[in-house]
CSV table of C-alpha atoms in Angstrom, one decimal:
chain,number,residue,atom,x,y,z
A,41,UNK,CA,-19.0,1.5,9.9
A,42,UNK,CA,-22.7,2.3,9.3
A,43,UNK,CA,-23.8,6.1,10.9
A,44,UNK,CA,-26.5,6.5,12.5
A,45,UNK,CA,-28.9,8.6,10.7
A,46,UNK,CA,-30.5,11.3,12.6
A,47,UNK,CA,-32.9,12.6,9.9
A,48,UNK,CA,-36.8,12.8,10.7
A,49,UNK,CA,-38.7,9.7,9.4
A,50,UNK,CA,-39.7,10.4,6.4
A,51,UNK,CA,-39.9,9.1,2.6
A,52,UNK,CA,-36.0,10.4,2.9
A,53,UNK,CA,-34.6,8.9,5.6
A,54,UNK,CA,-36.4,5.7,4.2
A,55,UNK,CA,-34.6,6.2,1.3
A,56,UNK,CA,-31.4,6.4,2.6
A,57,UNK,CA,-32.0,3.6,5.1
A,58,UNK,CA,-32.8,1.0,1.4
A,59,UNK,CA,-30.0,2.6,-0.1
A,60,UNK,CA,-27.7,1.7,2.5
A,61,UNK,CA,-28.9,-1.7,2.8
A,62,UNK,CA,-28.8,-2.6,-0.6
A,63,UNK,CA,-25.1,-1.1,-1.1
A,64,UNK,CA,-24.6,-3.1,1.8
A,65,UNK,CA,-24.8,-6.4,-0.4
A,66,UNK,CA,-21.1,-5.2,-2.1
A,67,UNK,CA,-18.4,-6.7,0.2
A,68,UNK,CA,-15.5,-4.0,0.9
A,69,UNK,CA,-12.5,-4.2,2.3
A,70,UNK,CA,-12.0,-2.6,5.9
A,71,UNK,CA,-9.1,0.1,6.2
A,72,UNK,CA,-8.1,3.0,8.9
A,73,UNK,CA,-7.2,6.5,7.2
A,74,UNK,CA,-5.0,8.4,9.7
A,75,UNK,CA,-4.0,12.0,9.2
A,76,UNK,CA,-1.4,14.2,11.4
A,77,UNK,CA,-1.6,18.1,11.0
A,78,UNK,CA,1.3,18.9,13.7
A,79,UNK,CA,0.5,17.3,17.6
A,80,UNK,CA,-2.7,16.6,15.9
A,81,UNK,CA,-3.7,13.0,15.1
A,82,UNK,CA,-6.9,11.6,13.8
A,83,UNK,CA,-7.9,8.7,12.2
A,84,UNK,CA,-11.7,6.8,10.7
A,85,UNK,CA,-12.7,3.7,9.6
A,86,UNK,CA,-13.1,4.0,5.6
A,87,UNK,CA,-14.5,1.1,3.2
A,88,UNK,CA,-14.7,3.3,0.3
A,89,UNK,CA,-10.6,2.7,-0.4
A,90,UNK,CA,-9.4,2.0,-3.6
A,91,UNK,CA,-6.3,2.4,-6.2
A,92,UNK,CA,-6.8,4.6,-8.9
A,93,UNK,CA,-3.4,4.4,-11.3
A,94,UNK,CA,-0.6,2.9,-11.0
A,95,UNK,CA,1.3,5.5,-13.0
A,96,UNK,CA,1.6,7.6,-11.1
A,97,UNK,CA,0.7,5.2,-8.1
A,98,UNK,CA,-3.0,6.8,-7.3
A,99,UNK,CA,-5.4,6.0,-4.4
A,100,UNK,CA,-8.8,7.9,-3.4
A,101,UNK,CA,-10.8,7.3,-0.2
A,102,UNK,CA,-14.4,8.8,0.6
A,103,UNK,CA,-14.8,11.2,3.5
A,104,UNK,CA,-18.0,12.8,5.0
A,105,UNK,CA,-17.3,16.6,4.8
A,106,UNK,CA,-18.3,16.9,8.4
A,107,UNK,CA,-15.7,14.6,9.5
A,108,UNK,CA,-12.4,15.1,12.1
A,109,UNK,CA,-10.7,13.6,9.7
A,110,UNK,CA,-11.9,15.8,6.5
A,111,UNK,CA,-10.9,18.7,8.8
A,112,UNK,CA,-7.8,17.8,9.5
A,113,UNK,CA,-6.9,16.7,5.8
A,114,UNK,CA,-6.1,20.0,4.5
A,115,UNK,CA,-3.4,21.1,7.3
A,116,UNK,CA,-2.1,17.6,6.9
A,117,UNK,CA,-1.6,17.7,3.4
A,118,UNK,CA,-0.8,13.8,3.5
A,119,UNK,CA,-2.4,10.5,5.0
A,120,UNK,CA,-1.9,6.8,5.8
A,121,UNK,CA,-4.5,4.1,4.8
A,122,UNK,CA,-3.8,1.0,7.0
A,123,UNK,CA,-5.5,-2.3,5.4
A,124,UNK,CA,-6.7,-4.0,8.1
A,125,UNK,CA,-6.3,-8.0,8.9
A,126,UNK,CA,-9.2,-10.6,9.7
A,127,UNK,CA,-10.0,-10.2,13.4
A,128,UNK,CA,-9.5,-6.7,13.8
A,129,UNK,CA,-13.2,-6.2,13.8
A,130,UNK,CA,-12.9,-4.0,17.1
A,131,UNK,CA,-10.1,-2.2,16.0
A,132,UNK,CA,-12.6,-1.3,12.5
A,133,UNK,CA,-15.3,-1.1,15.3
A,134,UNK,CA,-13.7,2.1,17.3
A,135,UNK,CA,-12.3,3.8,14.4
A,136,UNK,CA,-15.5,4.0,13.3
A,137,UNK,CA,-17.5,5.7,16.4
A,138,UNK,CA,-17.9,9.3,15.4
A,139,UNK,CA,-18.8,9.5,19.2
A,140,UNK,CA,-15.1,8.9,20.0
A,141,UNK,CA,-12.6,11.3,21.7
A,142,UNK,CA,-10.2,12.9,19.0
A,143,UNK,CA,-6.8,11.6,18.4
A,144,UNK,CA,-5.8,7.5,17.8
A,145,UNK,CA,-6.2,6.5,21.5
A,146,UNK,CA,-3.8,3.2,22.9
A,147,UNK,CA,-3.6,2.5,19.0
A,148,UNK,CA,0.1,1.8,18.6
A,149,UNK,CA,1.2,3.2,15.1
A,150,UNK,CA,4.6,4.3,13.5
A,151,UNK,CA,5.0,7.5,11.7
A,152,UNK,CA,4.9,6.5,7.7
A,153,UNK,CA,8.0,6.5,5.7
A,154,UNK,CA,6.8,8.8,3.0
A,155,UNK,CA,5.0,11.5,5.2
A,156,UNK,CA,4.9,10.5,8.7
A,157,UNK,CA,1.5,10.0,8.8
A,158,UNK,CA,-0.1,7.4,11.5
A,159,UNK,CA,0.6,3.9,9.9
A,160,UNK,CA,-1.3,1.4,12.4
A,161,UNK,CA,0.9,-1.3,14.2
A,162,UNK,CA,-1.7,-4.1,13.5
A,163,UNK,CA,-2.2,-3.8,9.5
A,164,UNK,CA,-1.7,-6.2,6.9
A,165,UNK,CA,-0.4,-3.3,4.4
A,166,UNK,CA,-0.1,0.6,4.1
A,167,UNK,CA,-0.5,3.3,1.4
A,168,UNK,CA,1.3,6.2,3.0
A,169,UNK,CA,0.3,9.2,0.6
A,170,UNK,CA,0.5,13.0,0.0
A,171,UNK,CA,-3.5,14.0,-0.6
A,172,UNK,CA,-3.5,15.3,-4.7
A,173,UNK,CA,-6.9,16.6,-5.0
A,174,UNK,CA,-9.8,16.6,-3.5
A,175,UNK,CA,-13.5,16.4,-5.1
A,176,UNK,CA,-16.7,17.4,-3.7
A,177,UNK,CA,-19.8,14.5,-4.0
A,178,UNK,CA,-22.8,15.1,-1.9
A,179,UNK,CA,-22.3,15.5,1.2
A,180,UNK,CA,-18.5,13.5,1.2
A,181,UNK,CA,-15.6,14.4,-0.4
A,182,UNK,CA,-13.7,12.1,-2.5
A,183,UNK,CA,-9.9,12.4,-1.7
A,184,UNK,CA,-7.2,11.6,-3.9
A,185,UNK,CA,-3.9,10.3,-3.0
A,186,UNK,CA,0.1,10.2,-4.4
A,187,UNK,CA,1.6,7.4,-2.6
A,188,UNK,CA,4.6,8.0,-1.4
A,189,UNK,CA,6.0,4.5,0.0
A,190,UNK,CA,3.9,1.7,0.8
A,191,UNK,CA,4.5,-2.3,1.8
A,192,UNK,CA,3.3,-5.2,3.2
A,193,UNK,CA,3.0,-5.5,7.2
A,194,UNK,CA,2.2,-8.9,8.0
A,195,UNK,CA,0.2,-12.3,6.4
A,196,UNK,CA,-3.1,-13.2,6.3
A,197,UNK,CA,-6.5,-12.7,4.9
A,198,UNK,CA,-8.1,-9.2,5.1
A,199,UNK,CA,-10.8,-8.2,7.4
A,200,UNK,CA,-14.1,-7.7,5.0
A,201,UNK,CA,-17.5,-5.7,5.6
A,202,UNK,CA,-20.3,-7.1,4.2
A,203,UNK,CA,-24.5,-6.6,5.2
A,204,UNK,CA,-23.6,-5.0,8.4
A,205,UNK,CA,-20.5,-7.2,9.6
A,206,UNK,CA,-17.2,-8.4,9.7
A,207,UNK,CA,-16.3,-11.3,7.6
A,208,UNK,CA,-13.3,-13.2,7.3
A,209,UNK,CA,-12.3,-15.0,4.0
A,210,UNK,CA,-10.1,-17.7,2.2
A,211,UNK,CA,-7.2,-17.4,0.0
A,212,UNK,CA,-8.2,-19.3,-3.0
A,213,UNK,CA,-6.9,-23.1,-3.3
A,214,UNK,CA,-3.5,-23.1,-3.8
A,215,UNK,CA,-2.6,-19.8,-2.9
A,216,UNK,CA,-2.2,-17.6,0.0
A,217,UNK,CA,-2.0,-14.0,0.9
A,218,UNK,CA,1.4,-12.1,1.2
């Protein structure tokens, strides 16, 4: 989930490097945002989800401009956000290898009830959603979603990011997740 940056050395790239390790503190959660534009299918590891409004149900994700995915969006018109479980480190792991042949590889997905957008097989949940809006910010864009259905896929705890890995946690004492 971390890009490699191929800036010079430099006070910049130092910069960015402290910047990334101190954001790096904030746990997120670990999701896959799949887009299909036709035959075409794409999809990238994304940590920046998150709902916005519940009336009208609202969701944005961060996308670098540069991206497959940020190319495809526009064609597509509509995308899937698949929450991943704990464990699914490797699944996180390819998704997020900008080196990576286009398309969703062996991934096994189903088309999502509200656009038919690539809903991954092994989630814990989906947002399956028409994109609203998009907004530029630096060098991502911040895209904004209408979901259209959504659901639960499955029990268990959600695979977390935190300082450069994959963390697993604990439903609170009591309770579980479902």
């Amino acid at each position: 989930m971390i890009a490699l940056d191929v800036r010079p050395p430099g006070p910049l790239a130092a910069a960015t490097a402290r910047f990334r390790a101190v954001a790096g503190r904030l746990p997120t959660g670990v999701t896959v945002v799949a887009v299909r534009a036709g035959d075409t299918t794409h999809a990238m590891t994304v940590n920046s989800f998150t709902t916005v409004s519940l009336e009208p149900p609202l969701v944005l994700f961060c996308v670098r401009r540069s991206s497959r995915t940020a190319a495809l969006l526009p064609a597509a018109g509509a995308f899937a956000v698949t929450v991943l479980p704990a464990g699914a480190g490797a699944v996180s792991a390819r998704f997020a290898d900008s080196a990576r042949p286009p398309g969703l590889g062996d991934a096994a997905w189903t088309p999502g009830p509200g656009t038919g957008s690539p809903v991954l097989d092994c989630g814990l949940a989906y947002f399956d959603c028409t994109l609203e809006t998009v907004h530029e910010a630096g060098d991502h864009d911040v895209c904004v979603g209408r979901v259209a259905a959504f659901g639960a896929m499955g029990t268990g705890a959600p695979l977390v990011f935190v300082g450069g890995g994959y963390l697993s946690i604990s439903p609170p004492c009591g309770s579980s997740y479902r």
